[in-house]
Amino acid sequence: QVQLVESGGGLVQPGGSLKLSCAASGRAFSTYVMGWFRQAPGKERVFLGSISRSDGSTYYADSVKGRFSISRDNANNVVYLEISSLKPEDTAVYYCAAALYYSGLYSGDNRYWGQGTQVTVSS
């Protein structure tokens, strides 16, 4: 089992950038594929992107390609989400997730969540 804690959210002006962190503890971090999701007010939680266990391969939802970047530091058990050119519609609670397999990350089988971090984009 793995425990996840997100941080780095806050109030950001449109056009700004933000780097979110997700610190993991528990079972070996490098055995998990990691993903980022977000949930806007009144909407369902949606997938943003994922990163492989060790080679850094990433995959992004079409809606965020080019503005979102996921990376991980297995030595320090952290996964990051960098967001650039922030828009008001990026306002949401951002969650990281872990699973042993991509299938689980997407389907929810044996998927672990953090508590989320709020990002608000407003002038």
PDB file of C-alpha atoms in Angstrom:
ATOM      1  CA  GLN A   1       0.000   0.000   0.000  1.00  0.00           C
ATOM      2  CA  VAL A   2       1.142   3.565  -0.646  1.00  0.00           C
ATOM      3  CA  GLN A   3       0.164   6.850   0.965  1.00  0.00           C
ATOM      4  CA  LEU A   4       0.084  10.010  -1.126  1.00  0.00           C
ATOM      5  CA  VAL A   5       0.174  13.654  -0.091  1.00  0.00           C
ATOM      6  CA  GLU A   6      -0.204  16.452  -2.623  1.00  0.00           C
ATOM      7  CA  SER A   7       1.062  19.988  -2.140  1.00  0.00           C
ATOM      8  CA  GLY A   8       1.793  23.138  -4.087  1.00  0.00           C
ATOM      9  CA  GLY A   9      -1.693  24.337  -4.902  1.00  0.00           C
ATOM     10  CA  GLY A  10      -2.901  27.864  -4.376  1.00  0.00           C
ATOM     11  CA  LEU A  11      -4.220  30.994  -6.043  1.00  0.00           C
ATOM     12  CA  VAL A  12      -2.554  31.791  -9.362  1.00  0.00           C
ATOM     13  CA  GLN A  13      -3.204  34.508 -11.912  1.00  0.00           C
ATOM     14  CA  PRO A  14      -4.203  33.553 -15.459  1.00  0.00           C
ATOM     15  CA  GLY A  15      -1.138  32.918 -17.564  1.00  0.00           C
ATOM     16  CA  GLY A  16       0.924  31.873 -14.589  1.00  0.00           C
ATOM     17  CA  SER A  17       2.593  28.578 -13.829  1.00  0.00           C
ATOM     18  CA  LEU A  18       2.462  26.131 -10.982  1.00  0.00           C
ATOM     19  CA  LYS A  19       4.295  23.001  -9.910  1.00  0.00           C
ATOM     20  CA  LEU A  20       2.401  20.499  -7.818  1.00  0.00           C
ATOM     21  CA  SER A  21       4.094  17.770  -5.814  1.00  0.00           C
ATOM     22  CA  CYS A  22       2.896  14.416  -4.620  1.00  0.00           C
ATOM     23  CA  ALA A  23       4.957  12.744  -1.924  1.00  0.00           C
ATOM     24  CA  ALA A  24       4.608   9.006  -1.493  1.00  0.00           C
ATOM     25  CA  SER A  25       5.333   6.758   1.438  1.00  0.00           C
ATOM     26  CA  GLY A  26       4.854   3.085   2.102  1.00  0.00           C
ATOM     27  CA  ARG A  27       5.534   0.373  -0.425  1.00  0.00           C
ATOM     28  CA  ALA A  28       8.374   0.971  -2.905  1.00  0.00           C
ATOM     29  CA  PHE A  29       7.456   4.023  -4.916  1.00  0.00           C
ATOM     30  CA  SER A  30       9.184   2.854  -8.057  1.00  0.00           C
ATOM     31  CA  THR A  31       6.823  -0.107  -8.367  1.00  0.00           C
ATOM     32  CA  TYR A  32       3.875   2.215  -9.053  1.00  0.00           C
ATOM     33  CA  VAL A  33       2.769   3.924 -12.184  1.00  0.00           C
ATOM     34  CA  MET A  34       1.586   7.388 -11.231  1.00  0.00           C
ATOM     35  CA  GLY A  35      -1.091   9.666 -12.545  1.00  0.00           C
ATOM     36  CA  TRP A  36      -2.654  13.059 -12.045  1.00  0.00           C
ATOM     37  CA  PHE A  37      -6.371  13.821 -12.108  1.00  0.00           C
ATOM     38  CA  ARG A  38      -8.444  16.884 -11.352  1.00  0.00           C
ATOM     39  CA  GLN A  39     -11.981  17.605 -10.282  1.00  0.00           C
ATOM     40  CA  ALA A  40     -13.606  20.934 -10.960  1.00  0.00           C
ATOM     41  CA  PRO A  41     -16.597  22.103  -8.917  1.00  0.00           C
ATOM     42  CA  GLY A  42     -19.702  20.173  -9.874  1.00  0.00           C
ATOM     43  CA  LYS A  43     -17.844  17.952 -12.322  1.00  0.00           C
ATOM     44  CA  GLU A  44     -16.406  14.461 -12.384  1.00  0.00           C
ATOM     45  CA  ARG A  45     -12.791  13.719 -11.670  1.00  0.00           C
ATOM     46  CA  VAL A  46     -10.868  13.506 -14.935  1.00  0.00           C
ATOM     47  CA  PHE A  47      -7.565  12.000 -15.971  1.00  0.00           C
ATOM     48  CA  LEU A  48      -4.769  14.406 -16.885  1.00  0.00           C
ATOM     49  CA  GLY A  49      -1.730  12.241 -17.464  1.00  0.00           C
ATOM     50  CA  SER A  50       0.462   9.425 -16.258  1.00  0.00           C
ATOM     51  CA  ILE A  51       4.105   8.491 -15.915  1.00  0.00           C
ATOM     52  CA  SER A  52       5.811   5.122 -16.030  1.00  0.00           C
ATOM     53  CA  ARG A  53       7.594   3.473 -13.150  1.00  0.00           C
ATOM     54  CA  SER A  54      11.168   4.223 -14.081  1.00  0.00           C
ATOM     55  CA  ASP A  55      11.902   5.329 -17.641  1.00  0.00           C
ATOM     56  CA  GLY A  56       9.924   8.549 -17.414  1.00  0.00           C
ATOM     57  CA  SER A  57       7.542   7.769 -20.241  1.00  0.00           C
ATOM     58  CA  THR A  58       4.512  10.002 -20.041  1.00  0.00           C
ATOM     59  CA  TYR A  59       1.023  10.100 -21.500  1.00  0.00           C
ATOM     60  CA  TYR A  60      -1.343  13.048 -21.449  1.00  0.00           C
ATOM     61  CA  ALA A  61      -4.974  13.654 -22.086  1.00  0.00           C
ATOM     62  CA  ASP A  62      -5.455  15.595 -25.306  1.00  0.00           C
ATOM     63  CA  SER A  63      -7.000  18.484 -23.410  1.00  0.00           C
ATOM     64  CA  VAL A  64      -3.767  19.234 -21.519  1.00  0.00           C
ATOM     65  CA  LYS A  65      -1.024  18.323 -23.978  1.00  0.00           C
ATOM     66  CA  GLY A  66       1.544  21.067 -24.287  1.00  0.00           C
ATOM     67  CA  ARG A  67       0.701  22.818 -21.005  1.00  0.00           C
ATOM     68  CA  PHE A  68       1.015  19.990 -18.482  1.00  0.00           C
ATOM     69  CA  SER A  69       4.171  18.066 -17.689  1.00  0.00           C
ATOM     70  CA  ILE A  70       4.580  15.120 -15.342  1.00  0.00           C
ATOM     71  CA  SER A  71       7.883  13.988 -13.887  1.00  0.00           C
ATOM     72  CA  ARG A  72       8.997  11.850 -10.981  1.00  0.00           C
ATOM     73  CA  ASP A  73      11.944  11.496  -8.639  1.00  0.00           C
ATOM     74  CA  ASN A  74      12.138   7.910  -7.466  1.00  0.00           C
ATOM     75  CA  ALA A  75      15.042   8.630  -5.137  1.00  0.00           C
ATOM     76  CA  ASN A  76      12.842  11.002  -3.141  1.00  0.00           C
ATOM     77  CA  ASN A  77       9.473   9.330  -3.742  1.00  0.00           C
ATOM     78  CA  VAL A  78       7.890  12.342  -5.412  1.00  0.00           C
ATOM     79  CA  VAL A  79       5.886  12.884  -8.567  1.00  0.00           C
ATOM     80  CA  TYR A  80       5.331  16.344 -10.007  1.00  0.00           C
ATOM     81  CA  LEU A  81       2.813  18.079 -12.196  1.00  0.00           C
ATOM     82  CA  GLU A  82       3.890  21.317 -13.823  1.00  0.00           C
ATOM     83  CA  ILE A  83       1.203  23.473 -15.363  1.00  0.00           C
ATOM     84  CA  SER A  84       1.909  26.466 -17.555  1.00  0.00           C
ATOM     85  CA  SER A  85      -0.282  29.146 -19.125  1.00  0.00           C
ATOM     86  CA  LEU A  86      -2.901  28.601 -16.454  1.00  0.00           C
ATOM     87  CA  LYS A  87      -6.496  29.398 -17.336  1.00  0.00           C
ATOM     88  CA  PRO A  88      -9.508  29.987 -15.102  1.00  0.00           C
ATOM     89  CA  GLU A  89     -10.909  26.675 -16.330  1.00  0.00           C
ATOM     90  CA  ASP A  90      -7.920  24.927 -14.747  1.00  0.00           C
ATOM     91  CA  THR A  91      -9.447  25.722 -11.362  1.00  0.00           C
ATOM     92  CA  ALA A  92      -9.965  22.385  -9.636  1.00  0.00           C
ATOM     93  CA  VAL A  93      -8.772  20.074  -6.931  1.00  0.00           C
ATOM     94  CA  TYR A  94      -5.777  18.182  -8.270  1.00  0.00           C
ATOM     95  CA  TYR A  95      -5.168  14.607  -7.185  1.00  0.00           C
ATOM     96  CA  CYS A  96      -2.303  12.249  -7.692  1.00  0.00           C
ATOM     97  CA  ALA A  97      -2.916   8.543  -7.936  1.00  0.00           C
ATOM     98  CA  ALA A  98      -0.837   5.392  -7.815  1.00  0.00           C
ATOM     99  CA  ALA A  99      -1.396   1.906  -9.132  1.00  0.00           C
ATOM    100  CA  LEU A 100       0.767  -1.105  -9.823  1.00  0.00           C
ATOM    101  CA  TYR A 101      -0.489  -1.269 -13.403  1.00  0.00           C
ATOM    102  CA  TYR A 102      -1.792   1.223 -15.953  1.00  0.00           C
ATOM    103  CA  SER A 103      -5.041  -0.731 -16.127  1.00  0.00           C
ATOM    104  CA  GLY A 104      -5.603  -0.078 -12.454  1.00  0.00           C
ATOM    105  CA  LEU A 105      -4.718   3.601 -12.752  1.00  0.00           C
ATOM    106  CA  TYR A 106      -7.400   4.075 -15.361  1.00  0.00           C
ATOM    107  CA  SER A 107     -10.059   1.669 -14.065  1.00  0.00           C
ATOM    108  CA  GLY A 108      -9.675   2.242 -10.343  1.00  0.00           C
ATOM    109  CA  ASP A 109      -8.664  -1.296  -9.415  1.00  0.00           C
ATOM    110  CA  ASN A 110      -6.211  -1.070  -6.529  1.00  0.00           C
ATOM    111  CA  ARG A 111      -5.717   2.619  -7.178  1.00  0.00           C
ATOM    112  CA  TYR A 112      -4.598   4.873  -4.358  1.00  0.00           C
ATOM    113  CA  TRP A 113      -5.451   8.562  -4.050  1.00  0.00           C
ATOM    114  CA  GLY A 114      -3.995  11.499  -2.272  1.00  0.00           C
ATOM    115  CA  GLN A 115      -6.241  14.011  -0.513  1.00  0.00           C
ATOM    116  CA  GLY A 116      -5.917  16.583  -3.291  1.00  0.00           C
ATOM    117  CA  THR A 117      -4.640  20.137  -3.507  1.00  0.00           C
ATOM    118  CA  GLN A 118      -6.760  23.104  -4.579  1.00  0.00           C
ATOM    119  CA  VAL A 119      -5.672  25.191  -7.544  1.00  0.00           C
ATOM    120  CA  THR A 120      -7.566  28.393  -8.197  1.00  0.00           C
ATOM    121  CA  VAL A 121      -6.824  30.474 -11.277  1.00  0.00           C
ATOM    122  CA  SER A 122      -8.183  33.972 -10.966  1.00  0.00           C
ATOM    123  CA  SER A 123      -7.138  37.577 -11.317  1.00  0.00           C
TER     124      SER A 123
END
